[in-house]
Amino acid sequence: MKLFITLSALLAVAFAIEYKHDYHTVEHKHIPIVHSESFHGHDGSFKHGYQSGNGIQVQEQGYVKNGGAKEGETNVVHGSYSYVDPHGQQVSVSYTADENGFHASGSHIPTPPPLPKALVDAYAKAGSHPESRTHHEEVPQPHYHSSKPEHYKHF
């Protein structure tokens, strides 16, 4: 009886290992870098990029705009990357990052729909009308009491 239980336990473990091995193994293969470049300038400029064996491509370059100025010094970066998605489609993204923020463009990035013409016309009409109040009208000023309550005393 002990032999039967021991053999049953060993058989169950063997099937569990085989089951786990067949269905839960992820194959990792080495993907080579087929091209790589990198440059860093003393003025803060840079350029780098690489291409991998599976078709991923990355390029980026940047510089310091208005370098040395107390006001307005900013980093500017332009770049792009591309890869093949799981459905076999090429996905490409180009981007810029500067004093105006990060802006990316690509065919797969959703864009907002255009504003309805009625809304555009309403904004234009509202912007074309002068304010209803003229510059000569007096603006009401708040009124403050300057008297102190009786229970406050100066020492």
PDB file of C-alpha atoms in Angstrom:
ATOM      1  CA  MET A   1       0.000   0.000   0.000  1.00  0.00           C
ATOM      2  CA  LYS A   2       2.839   2.382   0.864  1.00  0.00           C
ATOM      3  CA  LEU A   3       4.482   1.564  -2.445  1.00  0.00           C
ATOM      4  CA  PHE A   4       1.252   2.378  -4.314  1.00  0.00           C
ATOM      5  CA  ILE A   5       0.912   5.767  -2.557  1.00  0.00           C
ATOM      6  CA  THR A   6       4.573   6.615  -3.168  1.00  0.00           C
ATOM      7  CA  LEU A   7       4.382   5.703  -6.856  1.00  0.00           C
ATOM      8  CA  SER A   8       1.120   7.641  -7.249  1.00  0.00           C
ATOM      9  CA  ALA A   9       2.688  10.723  -5.651  1.00  0.00           C
ATOM     10  CA  LEU A  10       5.774  10.474  -7.899  1.00  0.00           C
ATOM     11  CA  LEU A  11       3.605  10.043 -10.977  1.00  0.00           C
ATOM     12  CA  ALA A  12       1.488  13.093 -10.017  1.00  0.00           C
ATOM     13  CA  VAL A  13       4.621  15.210  -9.538  1.00  0.00           C
ATOM     14  CA  ALA A  14       6.027  14.057 -12.894  1.00  0.00           C
ATOM     15  CA  PHE A  15       2.803  14.994 -14.723  1.00  0.00           C
ATOM     16  CA  ALA A  16       2.664  18.348 -12.907  1.00  0.00           C
ATOM     17  CA  ILE A  17       6.230  19.188 -13.955  1.00  0.00           C
ATOM     18  CA  GLU A  18       5.541  18.159 -17.547  1.00  0.00           C
ATOM     19  CA  TYR A  19       2.258  20.145 -17.603  1.00  0.00           C
ATOM     20  CA  LYS A  20       3.944  23.237 -16.188  1.00  0.00           C
ATOM     21  CA  HIS A  21       6.865  22.920 -18.583  1.00  0.00           C
ATOM     22  CA  ASP A  22       4.700  22.647 -21.708  1.00  0.00           C
ATOM     23  CA  TYR A  23       2.272  25.482 -21.051  1.00  0.00           C
ATOM     24  CA  HIS A  24       4.051  28.027 -18.888  1.00  0.00           C
ATOM     25  CA  THR A  25       7.439  28.346 -20.470  1.00  0.00           C
ATOM     26  CA  VAL A  26       8.279  31.613 -22.212  1.00  0.00           C
ATOM     27  CA  GLU A  27      10.979  31.375 -24.800  1.00  0.00           C
ATOM     28  CA  HIS A  28      13.569  34.124 -24.463  1.00  0.00           C
ATOM     29  CA  LYS A  29      15.900  34.566 -27.350  1.00  0.00           C
ATOM     30  CA  HIS A  30      18.761  36.974 -27.726  1.00  0.00           C
ATOM     31  CA  ILE A  31      18.007  39.902 -30.025  1.00  0.00           C
ATOM     32  CA  PRO A  32      21.207  41.478 -31.309  1.00  0.00           C
ATOM     33  CA  ILE A  33      21.865  45.189 -31.762  1.00  0.00           C
ATOM     34  CA  VAL A  34      22.891  45.502 -35.408  1.00  0.00           C
ATOM     35  CA  HIS A  35      23.736  49.218 -35.376  1.00  0.00           C
ATOM     36  CA  SER A  36      24.435  51.694 -32.592  1.00  0.00           C
ATOM     37  CA  GLU A  37      25.762  55.251 -32.485  1.00  0.00           C
ATOM     38  CA  SER A  38      26.195  57.791 -29.718  1.00  0.00           C
ATOM     39  CA  PHE A  39      27.608  61.320 -29.554  1.00  0.00           C
ATOM     40  CA  HIS A  40      27.700  63.767 -26.636  1.00  0.00           C
ATOM     41  CA  GLY A  41      28.986  67.311 -27.174  1.00  0.00           C
ATOM     42  CA  HIS A  42      30.483  69.596 -24.532  1.00  0.00           C
ATOM     43  CA  ASP A  43      27.747  72.141 -25.263  1.00  0.00           C
ATOM     44  CA  GLY A  44      24.966  69.768 -24.147  1.00  0.00           C
ATOM     45  CA  SER A  45      24.138  68.490 -27.614  1.00  0.00           C
ATOM     46  CA  PHE A  46      23.757  64.784 -28.223  1.00  0.00           C
ATOM     47  CA  LYS A  47      22.744  62.245 -30.814  1.00  0.00           C
ATOM     48  CA  HIS A  48      22.142  58.560 -30.367  1.00  0.00           C
ATOM     49  CA  GLY A  49      20.371  55.743 -32.068  1.00  0.00           C
ATOM     50  CA  TYR A  50      20.260  52.005 -32.506  1.00  0.00           C
ATOM     51  CA  GLN A  51      18.674  49.283 -34.581  1.00  0.00           C
ATOM     52  CA  SER A  52      17.974  45.800 -33.266  1.00  0.00           C
ATOM     53  CA  GLY A  53      17.775  42.513 -35.088  1.00  0.00           C
ATOM     54  CA  ASN A  54      13.990  42.359 -34.727  1.00  0.00           C
ATOM     55  CA  GLY A  55      13.407  45.680 -36.546  1.00  0.00           C
ATOM     56  CA  ILE A  56      13.239  48.135 -33.656  1.00  0.00           C
ATOM     57  CA  GLN A  57      14.790  51.475 -34.593  1.00  0.00           C
ATOM     58  CA  VAL A  58      15.402  54.428 -32.264  1.00  0.00           C
ATOM     59  CA  GLN A  59      16.915  57.826 -33.105  1.00  0.00           C
ATOM     60  CA  GLU A  60      17.172  60.903 -30.912  1.00  0.00           C
ATOM     61  CA  GLN A  61      19.096  64.147 -30.999  1.00  0.00           C
ATOM     62  CA  GLY A  62      19.019  67.239 -28.872  1.00  0.00           C
ATOM     63  CA  TYR A  63      20.684  70.496 -27.972  1.00  0.00           C
ATOM     64  CA  VAL A  64      20.457  73.353 -25.486  1.00  0.00           C
ATOM     65  CA  LYS A  65      18.552  76.298 -26.908  1.00  0.00           C
ATOM     66  CA  ASN A  66      19.740  79.740 -25.737  1.00  0.00           C
ATOM     67  CA  GLY A  67      22.613  78.110 -23.849  1.00  0.00           C
ATOM     68  CA  GLY A  68      24.153  80.311 -21.178  1.00  0.00           C
ATOM     69  CA  ALA A  69      21.246  82.750 -21.048  1.00  0.00           C
ATOM     70  CA  LYS A  70      19.742  83.295 -17.619  1.00  0.00           C
ATOM     71  CA  GLU A  71      16.230  83.370 -19.013  1.00  0.00           C
ATOM     72  CA  GLY A  72      14.990  81.133 -21.781  1.00  0.00           C
ATOM     73  CA  GLU A  73      17.569  78.335 -21.682  1.00  0.00           C
ATOM     74  CA  THR A  74      15.800  75.130 -22.609  1.00  0.00           C
ATOM     75  CA  ASN A  75      16.514  71.648 -23.937  1.00  0.00           C
ATOM     76  CA  VAL A  76      15.222  70.711 -27.375  1.00  0.00           C
ATOM     77  CA  VAL A  77      14.918  67.053 -28.380  1.00  0.00           C
ATOM     78  CA  HIS A  78      13.762  65.519 -31.664  1.00  0.00           C
ATOM     79  CA  GLY A  79      13.448  61.798 -32.098  1.00  0.00           C
ATOM     80  CA  SER A  80      11.638  58.826 -33.509  1.00  0.00           C
ATOM     81  CA  TYR A  81      11.203  55.132 -32.926  1.00  0.00           C
ATOM     82  CA  SER A  82       9.580  52.291 -34.785  1.00  0.00           C
ATOM     83  CA  TYR A  83       8.789  48.642 -34.208  1.00  0.00           C
ATOM     84  CA  VAL A  84       6.640  45.850 -35.570  1.00  0.00           C
ATOM     85  CA  ASP A  85       3.513  45.197 -33.474  1.00  0.00           C
ATOM     86  CA  PRO A  86       2.193  41.692 -32.675  1.00  0.00           C
ATOM     87  CA  HIS A  87      -0.054  41.866 -35.766  1.00  0.00           C
ATOM     88  CA  GLY A  88       2.923  42.445 -38.078  1.00  0.00           C
ATOM     89  CA  GLN A  89       2.212  46.156 -38.679  1.00  0.00           C
ATOM     90  CA  GLN A  90       5.022  48.728 -38.602  1.00  0.00           C
ATOM     91  CA  VAL A  91       4.418  51.351 -35.893  1.00  0.00           C
ATOM     92  CA  SER A  92       6.359  54.625 -36.134  1.00  0.00           C
ATOM     93  CA  VAL A  93       6.379  57.582 -33.753  1.00  0.00           C
ATOM     94  CA  SER A  94       8.116  60.943 -34.176  1.00  0.00           C
ATOM     95  CA  TYR A  95       8.353  63.399 -31.321  1.00  0.00           C
ATOM     96  CA  THR A  96       9.627  66.797 -30.255  1.00  0.00           C
ATOM     97  CA  ALA A  97      10.180  68.035 -26.724  1.00  0.00           C
ATOM     98  CA  ASP A  98      10.976  71.696 -26.116  1.00  0.00           C
ATOM     99  CA  GLU A  99       9.744  74.768 -24.252  1.00  0.00           C
ATOM    100  CA  ASN A 100       6.270  74.064 -25.644  1.00  0.00           C
ATOM    101  CA  GLY A 101       6.087  70.553 -24.148  1.00  0.00           C
ATOM    102  CA  PHE A 102       6.159  67.056 -25.598  1.00  0.00           C
ATOM    103  CA  HIS A 103       4.466  66.486 -28.957  1.00  0.00           C
ATOM    104  CA  ALA A 104       4.286  63.060 -30.576  1.00  0.00           C
ATOM    105  CA  SER A 105       2.844  62.051 -33.906  1.00  0.00           C
ATOM    106  CA  GLY A 106       2.174  58.667 -35.416  1.00  0.00           C
ATOM    107  CA  SER A 107      -0.522  56.909 -37.377  1.00  0.00           C
ATOM    108  CA  HIS A 108      -1.600  54.865 -34.338  1.00  0.00           C
ATOM    109  CA  ILE A 109      -1.874  57.829 -31.933  1.00  0.00           C
ATOM    110  CA  PRO A 110      -5.493  58.942 -31.616  1.00  0.00           C
ATOM    111  CA  THR A 111      -6.294  62.531 -32.515  1.00  0.00           C
ATOM    112  CA  PRO A 112      -9.316  64.518 -31.381  1.00  0.00           C
ATOM    113  CA  PRO A 113     -12.101  65.058 -33.894  1.00  0.00           C
ATOM    114  CA  PRO A 114     -12.362  68.523 -35.466  1.00  0.00           C
ATOM    115  CA  LEU A 115     -14.495  71.103 -33.672  1.00  0.00           C
ATOM    116  CA  PRO A 116     -18.004  71.511 -35.079  1.00  0.00           C
ATOM    117  CA  LYS A 117     -18.397  74.535 -37.367  1.00  0.00           C
ATOM    118  CA  ALA A 118     -21.114  76.008 -35.136  1.00  0.00           C
ATOM    119  CA  LEU A 119     -18.727  76.004 -32.159  1.00  0.00           C
ATOM    120  CA  VAL A 120     -15.914  77.585 -34.175  1.00  0.00           C
ATOM    121  CA  ASP A 121     -18.316  80.265 -35.399  1.00  0.00           C
ATOM    122  CA  ALA A 122     -19.575  80.914 -31.859  1.00  0.00           C
ATOM    123  CA  TYR A 123     -15.991  81.389 -30.587  1.00  0.00           C
ATOM    124  CA  ALA A 124     -15.217  83.733 -33.467  1.00  0.00           C
ATOM    125  CA  LYS A 125     -18.383  85.746 -32.839  1.00  0.00           C
ATOM    126  CA  ALA A 126     -17.706  86.010 -29.092  1.00  0.00           C
ATOM    127  CA  GLY A 127     -14.136  87.165 -29.767  1.00  0.00           C
ATOM    128  CA  SER A 128     -15.212  89.823 -32.271  1.00  0.00           C
ATOM    129  CA  HIS A 129     -17.624  91.646 -29.912  1.00  0.00           C
ATOM    130  CA  PRO A 130     -16.188  94.383 -27.713  1.00  0.00           C
ATOM    131  CA  GLU A 131     -16.842  94.142 -24.025  1.00  0.00           C
ATOM    132  CA  SER A 132     -20.185  95.542 -22.917  1.00  0.00           C
ATOM    133  CA  ARG A 133     -18.544  97.814 -20.354  1.00  0.00           C
ATOM    134  CA  THR A 134     -16.735 100.877 -21.666  1.00  0.00           C
ATOM    135  CA  HIS A 135     -13.411 101.968 -20.272  1.00  0.00           C
ATOM    136  CA  HIS A 136     -14.968 105.134 -18.814  1.00  0.00           C
ATOM    137  CA  GLU A 137     -17.349 103.396 -16.447  1.00  0.00           C
ATOM    138  CA  GLU A 138     -16.306 103.231 -12.839  1.00  0.00           C
ATOM    139  CA  VAL A 139     -15.811  99.834 -11.364  1.00  0.00           C
ATOM    140  CA  PRO A 140     -17.455  99.475  -7.942  1.00  0.00           C
ATOM    141  CA  GLN A 141     -14.845  99.309  -5.182  1.00  0.00           C
ATOM    142  CA  PRO A 142     -15.239  97.311  -1.984  1.00  0.00           C
ATOM    143  CA  HIS A 143     -16.013  99.302   1.166  1.00  0.00           C
ATOM    144  CA  TYR A 144     -14.020  98.574   4.322  1.00  0.00           C
ATOM    145  CA  HIS A 145     -14.771  99.831   7.867  1.00  0.00           C
ATOM    146  CA  SER A 146     -11.806 101.605   9.373  1.00  0.00           C
ATOM    147  CA  SER A 147     -13.151 101.932  12.905  1.00  0.00           C
ATOM    148  CA  LYS A 148     -11.863  99.542  15.534  1.00  0.00           C
ATOM    149  CA  PRO A 149     -14.177  97.682  17.861  1.00  0.00           C
ATOM    150  CA  GLU A 150     -14.373  99.059  21.409  1.00  0.00           C
ATOM    151  CA  HIS A 151     -12.899  95.997  23.115  1.00  0.00           C
ATOM    152  CA  TYR A 152      -9.486  96.367  21.345  1.00  0.00           C
ATOM    153  CA  LYS A 153      -6.996  98.423  23.309  1.00  0.00           C
ATOM    154  CA  HIS A 154      -3.448  99.428  22.497  1.00  0.00           C
ATOM    155  CA  PHE A 155      -0.823  98.842  25.170  1.00  0.00           C
TER     156      PHE A 155
END
